[in-house]
Amino acid sequence: MPEFSTVSMLSLTNKRIILGITGGIAAYKCAELTRLFAKAGAEVRVAMTKAATEFITPLTMQALSGNRVSLDLLDTEAEAAMGHIELARWADLVLVAPATADFIARIAHGQADDILSTLVIATSAPIAVAPAMNQAMWADSGTQANLSELAERGFKIFGPGEGEQACGDVGLGRMLEPEQLIDHCAGLFEVGQLAGKRFVITGGPTREAIDPVRFISNHSSGKMAYALAQEAAAAGAQVTLVSGPVNLSTPDSVTRIDVTSAEEMLTAVMENINEADVFIGVAAVADYRPKQQVKEKIKKDSEDLNLELIKNPDIISEVSKLDSKPFVVGFAAETNSIVENGRVKLEKKNLDLLFANSATETFNSDSISVTAISSDQEFEIPTANKNVVAREMLKLVSESVKS
Ligand code: C5P
């Protein structure tokens, strides 16, 4: 039996979870909970109350989440790394598990006297609590009134479960098991159209060194590739972006590998293509590179300078040749006969889909129009912002890679 449903795996991909731990015996289950979140592709940042640290160590939670644990509202070092307001904004979900009767009471009354209660009132993300307490404390009318208050304010209440308790009592008050909590959290998110798919995308120009200070390159800004990477990740894909030198910041949840030359780009692509479902070659790879690797700066002593160039590897064609070939998408920036030239490239490079566009309109622009070309189809995606066009492109890709 799987640890949790496949849907959980998919809808939690790339989701940012604050796991708030309060001081109950069930806190030890947070180690497993964090592992399961990571397995589902979510990123976890942990915030703990002081009492929680008596039950499970911050070091354990740091090691499992891969992120620094937030313990103290007044920790200047932690605030400098990611302040509590930034952290509250970062989250897609806050899950407080286990949530003690005391913590529930405090947040029901809007208190903000430690890092976790402050995050709860500072975030606009959904908040879920997983109560964990003795059955008598659970049945207490004050606890129930506090929970009703939270439910009315839109908090999700996950559990509690029934059964044997740490104190020997039997009844309601056990924290739900980590697998159940994962399923409940997953239920709060939609499954993205590309959930679970692995993408490798190339973007930007390459630079081919002439000597230590000069290079051959082109005007590619990388904007189209970055828009595709951003939108694919937002739709749930795991994205590796192999990027030439550009002036853009890495989109959220995207793994970026920086390269300079075409040969470096090829190596990085081949190292990451193994499990990919989709490869999109957006990079404007320099077609040729200088034949000689000159170690010293070339002097301008003579009137003529002849550079001998040799052809670079065609990265997308190399990917198309692989035995376990992913769905391969190419681009063709043309100055004339855009669609005809695009179709020739689709066939020559053995691509599944190609987006052809005007070379003169595209470079460094925020908008683009393209013609989508496959073996049996051809249609226009009209001029729009590159993110809007990227979403349209990804709809076509997702239709083709649906499992
Ligand atoms: O042949 P052309 O450069 O017009 O082909 C463009 C397509 O091929 C793009 O998808 C581009 O990323 C890819 N390409 C490549 N390696 C090259 C040249 C182009 O992957 N050396």
PDB file of N, CA, C and O in Angstrom, residues 250-289:
ATOM      1  N   THR A 250      15.834  33.691 -10.479  1.00  0.00           N
ATOM      2  CA  THR A 250      15.321  32.326 -10.622  1.00  0.00           C
ATOM      3  C   THR A 250      13.873  32.261 -10.149  1.00  0.00           C
ATOM      4  O   THR A 250      13.571  32.680  -9.035  1.00  0.00           O
ATOM      5  N   PRO A 251      12.970  31.738 -10.979  1.00  0.00           N
ATOM      6  CA  PRO A 251      11.573  31.619 -10.516  1.00  0.00           C
ATOM      7  C   PRO A 251      11.464  30.679  -9.317  1.00  0.00           C
ATOM      8  O   PRO A 251      12.292  29.767  -9.160  1.00  0.00           O
ATOM      9  N   ASP A 252      10.433  30.894  -8.494  1.00  0.00           N
ATOM     10  CA  ASP A 252      10.195  30.051  -7.314  1.00  0.00           C
ATOM     11  C   ASP A 252      10.128  28.586  -7.698  1.00  0.00           C
ATOM     12  O   ASP A 252       9.542  28.247  -8.739  1.00  0.00           O
ATOM     13  N   SER A 253      10.670  27.752  -6.861  1.00  0.00           N
ATOM     14  CA  SER A 253      10.576  26.287  -6.995  1.00  0.00           C
ATOM     15  C   SER A 253      11.251  25.737  -8.243  1.00  0.00           C
ATOM     16  O   SER A 253      10.945  24.637  -8.685  1.00  0.00           O
ATOM     17  N   VAL A 254      12.125  26.516  -8.860  1.00  0.00           N
ATOM     18  CA  VAL A 254      12.836  26.051 -10.058  1.00  0.00           C
ATOM     19  C   VAL A 254      14.299  25.817  -9.689  1.00  0.00           C
ATOM     20  O   VAL A 254      14.911  26.642  -9.012  1.00  0.00           O
ATOM     21  N   THR A 255      14.862  24.675 -10.102  1.00  0.00           N
ATOM     22  CA  THR A 255      16.285  24.415  -9.885  1.00  0.00           C
ATOM     23  C   THR A 255      17.040  24.965 -11.082  1.00  0.00           C
ATOM     24  O   THR A 255      16.782  24.562 -12.214  1.00  0.00           O
ATOM     25  N   ARG A 256      17.946  25.908 -10.824  1.00  0.00           N
ATOM     26  CA  ARG A 256      18.657  26.558 -11.929  1.00  0.00           C
ATOM     27  C   ARG A 256      20.111  26.124 -11.966  1.00  0.00           C
ATOM     28  O   ARG A 256      20.788  26.100 -10.944  1.00  0.00           O
ATOM     29  N   ILE A 257      20.575  25.775 -13.154  1.00  0.00           N
ATOM     30  CA  ILE A 257      21.995  25.427 -13.326  1.00  0.00           C
ATOM     31  C   ILE A 257      22.576  26.447 -14.296  1.00  0.00           C
ATOM     32  O   ILE A 257      22.110  26.555 -15.438  1.00  0.00           O
ATOM     33  N   ASP A 258      23.555  27.203 -13.837  1.00  0.00           N
ATOM     34  CA  ASP A 258      24.162  28.226 -14.691  1.00  0.00           C
ATOM     35  C   ASP A 258      25.294  27.642 -15.520  1.00  0.00           C
ATOM     36  O   ASP A 258      26.156  26.949 -14.995  1.00  0.00           O
ATOM     37  N   VAL A 259      25.272  27.951 -16.812  1.00  0.00           N
ATOM     38  CA  VAL A 259      26.358  27.524 -17.705  1.00  0.00           C
ATOM     39  C   VAL A 259      26.751  28.715 -18.568  1.00  0.00           C
ATOM     40  O   VAL A 259      26.038  29.722 -18.622  1.00  0.00           O
ATOM     41  N   THR A 260      27.882  28.581 -19.263  1.00  0.00           N
ATOM     42  CA  THR A 260      28.317  29.666 -20.132  1.00  0.00           C
ATOM     43  C   THR A 260      28.296  29.235 -21.595  1.00  0.00           C
ATOM     44  O   THR A 260      27.611  29.843 -22.415  1.00  0.00           O
ATOM     45  N   SER A 261      29.018  28.171 -21.921  1.00  0.00           N
ATOM     46  CA  SER A 261      29.159  27.796 -23.333  1.00  0.00           C
ATOM     47  C   SER A 261      28.156  26.708 -23.734  1.00  0.00           C
ATOM     48  O   SER A 261      27.523  26.080 -22.878  1.00  0.00           O
ATOM     49  N   ALA A 262      28.053  26.477 -25.039  1.00  0.00           N
ATOM     50  CA  ALA A 262      27.159  25.436 -25.565  1.00  0.00           C
ATOM     51  C   ALA A 262      27.577  24.057 -25.042  1.00  0.00           C
ATOM     52  O   ALA A 262      26.735  23.230 -24.696  1.00  0.00           O
ATOM     53  N   GLU A 263      28.892  23.832 -24.991  1.00  0.00           N
ATOM     54  CA  GLU A 263      29.353  22.516 -24.525  1.00  0.00           C
ATOM     55  C   GLU A 263      28.975  22.289 -23.057  1.00  0.00           C
ATOM     56  O   GLU A 263      28.551  21.200 -22.681  1.00  0.00           O
ATOM     57  N   GLU A 264      29.111  23.350 -22.253  1.00  0.00           N
ATOM     58  CA  GLU A 264      28.692  23.230 -20.844  1.00  0.00           C
ATOM     59  C   GLU A 264      27.184  22.988 -20.754  1.00  0.00           C
ATOM     60  O   GLU A 264      26.711  22.226 -19.908  1.00  0.00           O
ATOM     61  N   MET A 265      26.441  23.652 -21.618  1.00  0.00           N
ATOM     62  CA  MET A 265      24.983  23.488 -21.606  1.00  0.00           C
ATOM     63  C   MET A 265      24.611  22.044 -21.946  1.00  0.00           C
ATOM     64  O   MET A 265      23.764  21.436 -21.289  1.00  0.00           O
ATOM     65  N   LEU A 266      25.280  21.504 -22.940  1.00  0.00           N
ATOM     66  CA  LEU A 266      25.011  20.106 -23.333  1.00  0.00           C
ATOM     67  C   LEU A 266      25.287  19.158 -22.160  1.00  0.00           C
ATOM     68  O   LEU A 266      24.492  18.278 -21.850  1.00  0.00           O
ATOM     69  N   THR A 267      26.425  19.374 -21.500  1.00  0.00           N
ATOM     70  CA  THR A 267      26.776  18.496 -20.368  1.00  0.00           C
ATOM     71  C   THR A 267      25.715  18.583 -19.274  1.00  0.00           C
ATOM     72  O   THR A 267      25.247  17.559 -18.760  1.00  0.00           O
ATOM     73  N   ALA A 268      25.314  19.813 -18.936  1.00  0.00           N
ATOM     74  CA  ALA A 268      24.323  19.979 -17.858  1.00  0.00           C
ATOM     75  C   ALA A 268      22.989  19.351 -18.249  1.00  0.00           C
ATOM     76  O   ALA A 268      22.314  18.727 -17.422  1.00  0.00           O
ATOM     77  N   VAL A 269      22.600  19.485 -19.505  1.00  0.00           N
ATOM     78  CA  VAL A 269      21.336  18.883 -19.962  1.00  0.00           C
ATOM     79  C   VAL A 269      21.420  17.366 -19.849  1.00  0.00           C
ATOM     80  O   VAL A 269      20.536  16.710 -19.295  1.00  0.00           O
ATOM     81  N   MET A 270      22.513  16.789 -20.341  1.00  0.00           N
ATOM     82  CA  MET A 270      22.630  15.329 -20.343  1.00  0.00           C
ATOM     83  C   MET A 270      22.691  14.761 -18.918  1.00  0.00           C
ATOM     84  O   MET A 270      22.215  13.667 -18.663  1.00  0.00           O
ATOM     85  N   GLU A 271      23.250  15.555 -17.998  1.00  0.00           N
ATOM     86  CA  GLU A 271      23.323  15.090 -16.605  1.00  0.00           C
ATOM     87  C   GLU A 271      21.945  15.089 -15.934  1.00  0.00           C
ATOM     88  O   GLU A 271      21.753  14.458 -14.900  1.00  0.00           O
ATOM     89  N   ASN A 272      21.012  15.849 -16.494  1.00  0.00           N
ATOM     90  CA  ASN A 272      19.715  16.001 -15.820  1.00  0.00           C
ATOM     91  C   ASN A 272      18.529  15.460 -16.603  1.00  0.00           C
ATOM     92  O   ASN A 272      17.398  15.554 -16.146  1.00  0.00           O
ATOM     93  N   ILE A 273      18.787  14.898 -17.776  1.00  0.00           N
ATOM     94  CA  ILE A 273      17.681  14.535 -18.673  1.00  0.00           C
ATOM     95  C   ILE A 273      17.086  13.165 -18.372  1.00  0.00           C
ATOM     96  O   ILE A 273      15.956  12.860 -18.803  1.00  0.00           O
ATOM     97  N   ASN A 274      17.825  12.386 -17.581  1.00  0.00           N
ATOM     98  CA  ASN A 274      17.452  10.993 -17.361  1.00  0.00           C
ATOM     99  C   ASN A 274      15.976  10.713 -17.118  1.00  0.00           C
ATOM    100  O   ASN A 274      15.355   9.926 -17.798  1.00  0.00           O
ATOM    101  N   GLU A 275      15.414  11.387 -16.115  1.00  0.00           N
ATOM    102  CA  GLU A 275      14.039  11.076 -15.717  1.00  0.00           C
ATOM    103  C   GLU A 275      13.046  12.079 -16.284  1.00  0.00           C
ATOM    104  O   GLU A 275      11.880  12.073 -15.897  1.00  0.00           O
ATOM    105  N   ALA A 276      13.511  12.952 -17.201  1.00  0.00           N
ATOM    106  CA  ALA A 276      12.633  14.042 -17.663  1.00  0.00           C
ATOM    107  C   ALA A 276      11.490  13.526 -18.523  1.00  0.00           C
ATOM    108  O   ALA A 276      11.653  12.613 -19.320  1.00  0.00           O
ATOM    109  N   ASP A 277      10.317  14.136 -18.329  1.00  0.00           N
ATOM    110  CA  ASP A 277       9.167  13.844 -19.188  1.00  0.00           C
ATOM    111  C   ASP A 277       9.163  14.789 -20.381  1.00  0.00           C
ATOM    112  O   ASP A 277       8.651  14.452 -21.442  1.00  0.00           O
ATOM    113  N   VAL A 278       9.683  16.000 -20.148  1.00  0.00           N
ATOM    114  CA  VAL A 278       9.623  17.032 -21.194  1.00  0.00           C
ATOM    115  C   VAL A 278      10.959  17.769 -21.259  1.00  0.00           C
ATOM    116  O   VAL A 278      11.524  18.118 -20.221  1.00  0.00           O
ATOM    117  N   PHE A 279      11.450  17.998 -22.473  1.00  0.00           N
ATOM    118  CA  PHE A 279      12.613  18.874 -22.657  1.00  0.00           C
ATOM    119  C   PHE A 279      12.172  20.041 -23.541  1.00  0.00           C
ATOM    120  O   PHE A 279      11.570  19.826 -24.594  1.00  0.00           O
ATOM    121  N   ILE A 280      12.438  21.256 -23.081  1.00  0.00           N
ATOM    122  CA  ILE A 280      12.118  22.419 -23.921  1.00  0.00           C
ATOM    123  C   ILE A 280      13.423  23.176 -24.191  1.00  0.00           C
ATOM    124  O   ILE A 280      14.059  23.689 -23.269  1.00  0.00           O
ATOM    125  N   GLY A 281      13.812  23.234 -25.434  1.00  0.00           N
ATOM    126  CA  GLY A 281      15.028  23.957 -25.817  1.00  0.00           C
ATOM    127  C   GLY A 281      14.654  25.370 -26.234  1.00  0.00           C
ATOM    128  O   GLY A 281      14.178  25.597 -27.342  1.00  0.00           O
ATOM    129  N   VAL A 282      14.834  26.299 -25.307  1.00  0.00           N
ATOM    130  CA  VAL A 282      14.525  27.696 -25.622  1.00  0.00           C
ATOM    131  C   VAL A 282      15.818  28.470 -25.855  1.00  0.00           C
ATOM    132  O   VAL A 282      15.815  29.548 -26.433  1.00  0.00           O
ATOM    133  N   ALA A 283      16.934  27.915 -25.381  1.00  0.00           N
ATOM    134  CA  ALA A 283      18.203  28.642 -25.439  1.00  0.00           C
ATOM    135  C   ALA A 283      18.568  29.022 -26.873  1.00  0.00           C
ATOM    136  O   ALA A 283      18.316  28.260 -27.808  1.00  0.00           O
ATOM    137  N   ALA A 284      19.131  30.203 -27.001  1.00  0.00           N
ATOM    138  CA  ALA A 284      19.698  30.615 -28.281  1.00  0.00           C
ATOM    139  C   ALA A 284      21.165  30.192 -28.249  1.00  0.00           C
ATOM    140  O   ALA A 284      22.059  30.972 -27.888  1.00  0.00           O
ATOM    141  N   VAL A 285      21.387  28.938 -28.570  1.00  0.00           N
ATOM    142  CA  VAL A 285      22.741  28.369 -28.483  1.00  0.00           C
ATOM    143  C   VAL A 285      23.569  28.918 -29.648  1.00  0.00           C
ATOM    144  O   VAL A 285      23.109  28.915 -30.792  1.00  0.00           O
ATOM    145  N   ALA A 286      24.773  29.386 -29.345  1.00  0.00           N
ATOM    146  CA  ALA A 286      25.631  29.876 -30.434  1.00  0.00           C
ATOM    147  C   ALA A 286      25.946  28.712 -31.366  1.00  0.00           C
ATOM    148  O   ALA A 286      26.299  27.623 -30.908  1.00  0.00           O
ATOM    149  N   ASP A 287      25.769  28.929 -32.668  1.00  0.00           N
ATOM    150  CA  ASP A 287      25.937  27.818 -33.615  1.00  0.00           C
ATOM    151  C   ASP A 287      27.392  27.396 -33.752  1.00  0.00           C
ATOM    152  O   ASP A 287      27.684  26.232 -33.985  1.00  0.00           O
ATOM    153  N   TYR A 288      28.308  28.359 -33.621  1.00  0.00           N
ATOM    154  CA  TYR A 288      29.735  28.068 -33.799  1.00  0.00           C
ATOM    155  C   TYR A 288      30.532  28.572 -32.605  1.00  0.00           C
ATOM    156  O   TYR A 288      30.113  29.501 -31.911  1.00  0.00           O
ATOM    157  N   ARG A 289      31.704  27.996 -32.410  1.00  0.00           N
ATOM    158  CA  ARG A 289      32.634  28.484 -31.378  1.00  0.00           C
ATOM    159  C   ARG A 289      34.026  28.541 -31.994  1.00  0.00           C
ATOM    160  O   ARG A 289      34.318  27.782 -32.951  1.00  0.00           O
TER     161      ARG A 289
END
